[in-house]
Coordinates of C-alpha atoms and ligand atoms in Angstrom, one line a residue:
X20 CA 52.0 19.3 -43.5
X21 CA 49.8 16.3 -43.6
X22 CA 46.9 18.5 -44.9
X23 CA 49.1 19.9 -47.7
X24 CA 50.0 16.4 -48.9
X25 CA 46.4 15.3 -49.5
X26 CA 44.7 15.7 -52.9
X27 CA 42.1 18.5 -53.2
X28 CA 39.1 16.1 -53.1
X29 CA 40.3 14.3 -50.0
X30 CA 40.9 17.7 -48.3
X31 CA 37.3 18.8 -49.1
X32 CA 35.9 15.5 -47.9
X33 CA 37.9 15.9 -44.6
X34 CA 36.5 19.4 -44.1
X35 CA 32.9 18.4 -44.8
X36 CA 33.2 15.3 -42.6
X37 CA 34.6 17.4 -39.7
X38 CA 31.8 19.9 -40.1
X39 CA 29.2 17.1 -40.1
X40 CA 30.6 15.4 -37.0
X41 CA 30.9 18.8 -35.2
X42 CA 27.3 19.6 -35.9
X43 CA 26.1 16.2 -34.6
X44 CA 28.2 16.6 -31.5
X45 CA 26.8 20.1 -31.0
X46 CA 23.2 19.0 -31.4
X47 CA 23.6 16.1 -29.0
X48 CA 25.1 18.4 -26.3
X49 CA 22.4 21.0 -26.9
X50 CA 19.5 18.5 -26.6
X51 CA 21.0 17.1 -23.4
X52 CA 21.3 20.6 -21.9
X53 CA 17.8 21.5 -23.0
X54 CA 16.5 18.4 -21.4
X55 CA 18.2 19.2 -18.2
X56 CA 16.9 22.8 -18.3
X57 CA 13.3 21.6 -18.5
X58 CA 11.5 21.7 -15.3
X59 CA 11.2 18.1 -13.8
X60 CA 7.5 18.1 -14.2
X61 CA 6.4 20.7 -16.8
X62 CA 2.7 21.1 -16.5
X63 CA 2.1 21.1 -20.3
X64 CA 4.2 18.1 -21.1
X65 CA 2.5 14.8 -22.1
X66 CA 3.6 11.8 -20.2
X67 CA 5.4 8.8 -21.7
X68 CA 3.5 5.6 -22.6
X69 CA 1.7 3.8 -19.7
X70 CA 4.4 1.2 -19.0
X71 CA 5.6 0.7 -15.4
X72 CA 9.2 0.4 -16.6
X73 CA 9.1 3.9 -18.0
X74 CA 7.9 5.7 -14.9
X75 CA 10.1 8.8 -15.0
X76 CA 11.4 10.8 -12.1
X77 CA 9.1 13.6 -13.1
X78 CA 6.1 11.3 -12.4
X79 CA 7.3 11.0 -8.9
X80 CA 7.8 14.7 -8.6
X81 CA 4.4 15.3 -10.1
X82 CA 2.9 12.8 -7.7
X83 CA 4.3 14.5 -4.7
X84 CA 3.4 17.9 -6.0
X85 CA 0.4 18.3 -8.1
X86 CA -1.3 15.1 -7.1
X87 CA -1.0 16.3 -3.5
X88 CA -2.9 19.3 -4.6
X89 CA -5.4 17.2 -6.6
X90 CA -6.2 15.3 -3.5
X91 CA -7.0 18.5 -1.7
X92 CA -9.3 19.4 -4.5
X93 CA -7.0 22.2 -5.8
X94 CA -6.5 21.0 -9.3
X95 CA -8.3 22.7 -12.2
X96 CA -10.3 20.7 -14.7
X97 CA -7.8 21.8 -17.3
X98 CA -4.9 20.2 -15.4
X99 CA -6.9 17.0 -15.0
X100 CA -7.7 17.0 -18.8
X101 CA -4.2 17.9 -19.8
X102 CA -2.6 15.0 -17.9
X103 CA -5.3 12.5 -18.7
X104 CA -5.9 12.1 -14.9
X105 CA -8.4 9.6 -13.8
X106 CA -10.1 8.5 -10.7
X107 CA -9.7 4.8 -11.1
X108 CA -11.4 2.1 -9.2
X109 CA -8.7 0.2 -7.1
X110 CA -6.8 -2.5 -8.9
X111 CA -5.6 -3.8 -5.5
X112 CA -7.2 -3.6 -2.0
X113 CA -5.7 -4.1 1.4
X114 CA -8.7 -6.0 2.8
X115 CA -7.3 -6.5 6.3
X116 CA -6.5 -7.6 8.9
X117 CA -7.4 -4.9 11.4
X118 CA -4.3 -4.1 13.5
X119 CA -2.2 -6.1 11.1
X120 CA -0.3 -3.1 9.9
X121 CA -2.7 -2.1 7.1
X122 CA -1.9 1.7 7.4
X123 CA 1.8 1.1 7.4
X124 CA 1.5 -1.1 4.4
X125 CA -0.6 1.3 2.4
X126 CA 1.7 4.3 3.2
X127 CA 4.8 2.3 2.4
X128 CA 3.4 1.2 -1.0
X129 CA 2.5 4.8 -1.7
X130 CA 6.3 5.4 -1.9
X131 CA 6.2 3.7 -5.2
X132 CA 5.8 6.1 -8.1
X133 CA 3.2 3.8 -9.8
X134 CA 1.0 3.6 -6.8
X135 CA -1.6 6.1 -5.5
X136 CA -3.5 5.5 -2.3
X137 CA -7.0 6.4 -1.1
X138 CA -6.1 8.3 2.0
X139 CA -9.1 7.4 4.1
X140 CA -10.6 4.1 4.8
X141 CA -13.6 4.1 2.5
X142 CA -15.7 1.3 3.9
X143 CA -17.6 1.0 0.7
X144 CA -18.1 -2.8 0.6
X145 CA -18.7 -3.4 4.3
X146 CA -21.1 -0.6 5.0
X147 CA -24.6 -1.1 3.5
X148 CA -25.4 2.6 3.4
X149 CA -22.2 3.4 1.5
X150 CA -22.6 0.4 -0.8
X151 CA -26.1 1.5 -1.7
X152 CA -24.6 4.8 -3.0
X153 CA -23.2 2.9 -5.9
X154 CA -19.9 2.3 -7.6
X155 CA -19.6 5.9 -8.9
X156 CA -19.7 7.2 -5.4
X157 CA -16.8 4.8 -4.6
X158 CA -14.8 6.0 -7.6
X159 CA -15.2 9.6 -6.6
X160 CA -13.5 8.7 -3.3
X161 CA -10.4 7.7 -5.2
X162 CA -7.4 10.0 -5.8
X163 CA -6.6 11.2 -9.3
X164 CA -3.9 9.2 -11.0
X165 CA -2.2 8.7 -14.3
X166 CA -3.6 5.9 -16.4
X167 CA -0.5 3.7 -15.8
X168 CA -0.7 4.1 -12.0
X169 CA -2.5 1.7 -9.8
X170 CA -4.9 2.8 -7.1
X171 CA -5.0 1.1 -3.7
X172 CA -7.4 1.5 -0.8
X173 CA -7.4 -0.2 2.6
X174 CA -10.4 -0.9 4.8
X175 CA -9.5 -3.7 7.3
X176 CA -13.1 -4.4 8.0
X177 CA -13.5 -6.0 4.6
X178 CA -11.6 -9.1 5.6
X179 CA -14.2 -10.1 8.3
X180 CA -17.4 -8.8 6.8
X181 CA -19.7 -11.5 5.3
X182 CA -21.0 -9.6 2.2
X183 CA -17.7 -8.1 1.1
X184 CA -16.1 -10.9 -1.1
X185 CA -19.1 -11.1 -3.3
X186 CA -19.4 -7.3 -3.7
X187 CA -15.7 -6.9 -4.6
X188 CA -16.0 -9.8 -7.0
X189 CA -18.9 -8.0 -8.7
X190 CA -16.8 -4.9 -9.1
X191 CA -13.6 -6.7 -10.4
X192 CA -13.2 -10.5 -10.4
X193 CA -9.5 -10.2 -11.1
X194 CA -8.6 -7.6 -8.4
X195 CA -5.5 -8.2 -6.3
X196 CA -6.1 -8.7 -2.6
X197 CA -3.6 -7.9 0.1
X198 CA -3.9 -9.4 3.6
X199 CA -1.5 -8.3 6.2
X200 CA -1.4 -10.6 9.3
X201 CA 0.4 -10.6 12.7
X202 CA 0.8 -13.3 15.2
X203 CA -2.9 -13.8 16.2
X204 CA -2.6 -13.3 19.9
X205 CA -0.6 -10.1 19.6
X206 CA -3.1 -8.9 17.0
X207 CA -6.0 -9.6 19.4
X208 CA -4.3 -7.7 22.2
X209 CA -3.6 -4.8 19.8
X210 CA -7.3 -4.8 18.8
X211 CA -8.3 -4.8 22.5
X212 CA -5.8 -1.9 23.2
X213 CA -7.5 0.3 20.5
X214 CA -10.9 -0.3 22.0
X215 CA -9.7 0.2 25.5
X216 CA -8.2 3.6 24.6
X217 CA -11.5 4.6 23.0
X218 CA -13.3 3.8 26.2
X219 CA -10.8 5.6 28.4
X220 CA -11.0 8.6 26.2
X221 CA -14.7 8.7 27.0
X222 CA -14.0 8.1 30.7
X223 CA -15.6 4.7 30.5
X224 CA -14.4 1.6 32.3
X225 CA -13.7 -1.6 30.3
X226 CA -13.1 -5.2 31.1
X227 CA -9.6 -6.6 31.3
X228 CA -8.4 -8.5 28.2
X229 CA -8.3 -11.8 30.1
X230 CA -12.0 -11.5 31.0
X231 CA -13.0 -10.9 27.4
X232 CA -10.8 -13.5 25.8
X233 CA -11.6 -16.4 28.1
X234 CA -15.1 -17.6 29.0
X235 CA -15.3 -17.5 32.8
X236 CA -17.7 -20.3 32.9
X237 CA -16.0 -22.9 30.7
X238 CA -12.5 -21.5 31.0
X239 CA -12.3 -21.9 27.2
X240 CA -11.3 -19.3 24.7
X241 CA -14.2 -17.0 24.1
X242 CA -14.8 -17.3 20.4
X243 CA -17.7 -14.8 20.7
X244 CA -15.2 -12.0 21.4
X245 CA -14.5 -10.1 18.2
X246 CA -10.8 -9.6 18.8
X247 CA -10.4 -13.4 19.0
X248 CA -12.7 -14.1 16.0
X249 CA -10.8 -11.7 13.8
X250 CA -7.6 -13.5 14.5
X251 CA -8.9 -16.8 13.2
X252 CA -7.6 -15.9 9.8
X253 CA -8.4 -19.1 8.0
X254 CA -12.1 -18.9 8.8
X255 CA -12.4 -15.5 7.0
X256 CA -10.1 -16.5 4.2
X257 CA -12.2 -19.5 3.4
X258 CA -15.2 -17.3 2.7
X259 CA -13.1 -15.2 0.3
X260 CA -11.9 -18.4 -1.5
X261 CA -15.5 -19.1 -2.6
X262 CA -15.1 -16.1 -4.9
X263 CA -11.4 -15.6 -5.6
X264 CA -8.6 -18.1 -6.3
X265 CA -5.8 -18.2 -3.8
X266 CA -3.3 -16.7 -6.2
X267 CA -5.2 -13.5 -6.2
X268 CA -4.2 -13.0 -2.6
X269 CA -0.9 -12.0 -1.2
X270 CA -0.2 -12.5 2.4
X271 CA 2.0 -9.9 4.1
X272 CA 3.9 -10.6 7.3
X273 CA 2.9 -7.7 9.5
X274 CA 5.5 -8.6 12.2
X275 CA 8.2 -8.5 9.6
X276 CA 6.8 -5.2 8.2
X277 CA 7.5 -3.7 11.6
X278 CA 11.0 -5.2 12.0
X279 CA 12.3 -5.0 8.5
X280 CA 9.8 -3.6 6.0
X281 CA 11.8 -3.6 2.7
X282 CA 11.8 -7.3 1.9
X283 CA 8.0 -7.5 2.5
X284 CA 7.4 -4.5 0.3
X285 CA 9.5 -6.0 -2.4
X286 CA 7.3 -9.1 -2.4
X287 CA 4.3 -6.9 -2.7
X288 CA 5.8 -5.0 -5.6
X289 CA 6.3 -8.4 -7.4
X290 CA 2.8 -9.5 -6.6
X291 CA 1.5 -6.2 -8.1
X292 CA 3.7 -6.6 -11.2
X293 CA 5.5 -3.4 -10.4
X294 CA 9.2 -2.8 -11.0
X295 CA 11.1 -2.7 -7.7
X296 CA 11.3 1.0 -6.8
X297 CA 11.0 1.2 -3.1
X298 CA 14.5 1.2 -1.6
X299 CA 16.1 1.3 1.8
X300 CA 16.5 5.0 1.2
X301 CA 12.7 5.4 1.5
X302 CA 12.6 3.7 5.0
X303 CA 14.5 4.8 8.0
X304 CA 14.2 3.6 11.6
X305 CA 13.0 6.3 14.0
X306 CA 14.3 5.3 17.5
X307 CA 11.9 7.7 19.2
X308 CA 8.8 6.1 17.5
X309 CA 10.3 2.6 17.6
X310 CA 9.2 2.1 14.0
X311 CA 10.3 2.6 10.5
X312 CA 9.2 5.8 9.0
X313 CA 9.0 7.0 5.4
X314 CA 11.4 9.1 3.4
X315 CA 10.0 10.4 0.1
X316 CA 12.9 12.7 -0.6
X317 CA 15.5 14.9 1.1
X318 CA 12.9 17.2 2.6
X319 CA 9.7 15.1 3.0
X320 CA 9.7 12.4 5.7
X321 CA 6.8 11.1 7.7
X322 CA 6.1 8.6 10.5
X323 CA 2.7 7.1 11.1
X324 CA 0.4 8.8 13.6
X325 CA 0.8 8.1 17.3
X326 CA -2.4 5.9 17.3
X327 CA -0.1 3.3 15.7
X328 CA 2.2 1.6 18.1
X329 CA 0.3 1.9 21.3
X330 CA 1.7 0.2 24.4
X331 CA -0.2 -3.0 25.0
X332 CA -1.3 -4.0 28.5
X333 CA 0.4 -6.9 30.2
X334 CA -1.6 -10.0 29.7
X335 CA -1.6 -13.0 32.0
X336 CA 0.9 -15.5 30.5
X337 CA -1.5 -18.4 31.0
X338 CA -4.1 -16.6 28.9
X339 CA -1.5 -15.9 26.2
X340 CA -0.6 -19.6 26.2
X341 CA -4.3 -20.6 26.0
X342 CA -4.9 -18.3 23.1
X343 CA -1.7 -19.5 21.3
X344 CA -2.8 -23.1 21.6
X345 CA -6.3 -22.2 20.4
X346 CA -5.0 -20.4 17.3
X347 CA -2.4 -23.0 16.5
X348 CA -4.6 -25.4 14.3
X349 CA -6.2 -22.5 12.5
X350 CA -2.8 -21.0 11.8
X351 CA -1.6 -24.4 10.3
X352 CA -4.6 -24.4 8.0
X353 CA -4.0 -20.8 7.0
X354 CA -0.3 -21.6 6.2
X355 CA -1.4 -24.6 4.2
X356 CA -4.0 -22.7 2.1
X357 CA -1.9 -19.7 1.5
X358 CA 1.5 -21.3 1.1
X359 CA 3.0 -18.8 3.5
X360 CA 4.0 -20.0 6.9
X361 CA 5.1 -17.9 9.9
X362 CA 7.1 -18.7 13.0
X363 CA 4.1 -18.3 15.3
X364 CA 3.8 -20.4 18.5
Ligands
PPS12 N1 6.1 1.6 10.4 C1 5.1 1.5 11.3 N2 4.7 2.6 12.1 C2 3.8 2.4 13.0 N3 3.0 1.3 13.2 C3 3.4 0.2 12.4 C4 4.4 0.3 11.5 N4 4.5 -0.9 10.9 C5 3.5 -1.7 11.4 N5 2.9 -1.0 12.4 C6 1.8 -1.6 13.2 O1 0.6 -1.3 12.7 C7 -0.4 -1.6 13.7 C8 -1.7 -0.9 13.4 O2 -2.3 -1.7 12.4 P1 -3.3 -1.1 11.4 O3 -2.8 0.1 10.7 O4 -3.8 -2.2 10.5 O5 -4.5 -0.7 12.4 S1 -6.0 -0.4 12.0 O6 -6.7 -1.7 11.9 O7 -6.0 0.4 10.8 O8 -6.5 0.4 13.2 C9 0.3 -1.1 15.0 O9 -0.1 -2.0 16.0 P2 0.1 -1.6 17.5 O10 1.6 -1.6 17.8 O11 -0.5 -2.8 18.2 O12 -0.6 -0.3 17.8 C10 1.8 -1.1 14.7 O13 2.5 -2.0 15.4

């Protein structure tokens, strides 16, 4: 009825308009369907521009799939060329501290789609023989990555090795440096426990922690003992500060990374200028291990190796107190320099 009452021109316009709107709706629906029908990570598809905010889900899929293959050396030169994959020098390094939780930090950061990790400790800057092999040797140790991703490696010996700050500075003076620390006495005992286990594996005997940590002659803390020296964080940091400004460092609370990792990881994401992508979904507490483990997706989970989380030996409480008192002034200085204070005794 309504249609019949309209003049001819209006009727024609109505029909044409309906056709146009219909076509547009059809195209929108079709494109949407096609997009969904595409494989998540089609091998021949170019990636979006190198902006962290645009990291698509398919990058994550790609990372877990093809990149995994790349690391095993299974990628063809064609795939590397097609995806503009690079072996990039690290833009951030976890420089220490030994037994601070460096492995957990690296693995957890690797949950982020814009991060790739060097799986092994490379020991490029602290080992003279490796360093003499040159920067291209170091680059070849890095995983393949997209141009917009950042590469991270960890070698905890870097933090305490004299030559390292200058060498890293020569490679990249604006590199971001991550230092993960634990309460110094606990860290020292953890360090001791690792060495003790190595000795026991070789059926060798080893001194008790108390004997190593305290000088039996003076009854003072034995600062020649490496596990003690490593825990004097401020001494090592001061050497680094001759080369890098303090805002190029980010201090991670290793004790909190054990107890509640997500907030620490979010601070690191911010420091690395990455959008916040690691979520509680990616971290779940494994009661058997007594630690948080990693969840990449519904099928792929992993906990750190059994060499992490060893049972520490009981230490004489008077030695613990002595060490805590010894570390106290160094800790205060460390807090003052870094602007990050912890609830250590
Ligand atoms: N999620 C998770 N899983 C397992 N272990 C964890 C985790 N987070 C932190 N940690 C703690 O990491 C400590 C080992 O530190 P590092 O990886 O820096 O050790 S090493 O220097 O590379 O040998 C290790 O120290 P110990 O417990 O003394 O063995 C762990 O307590």
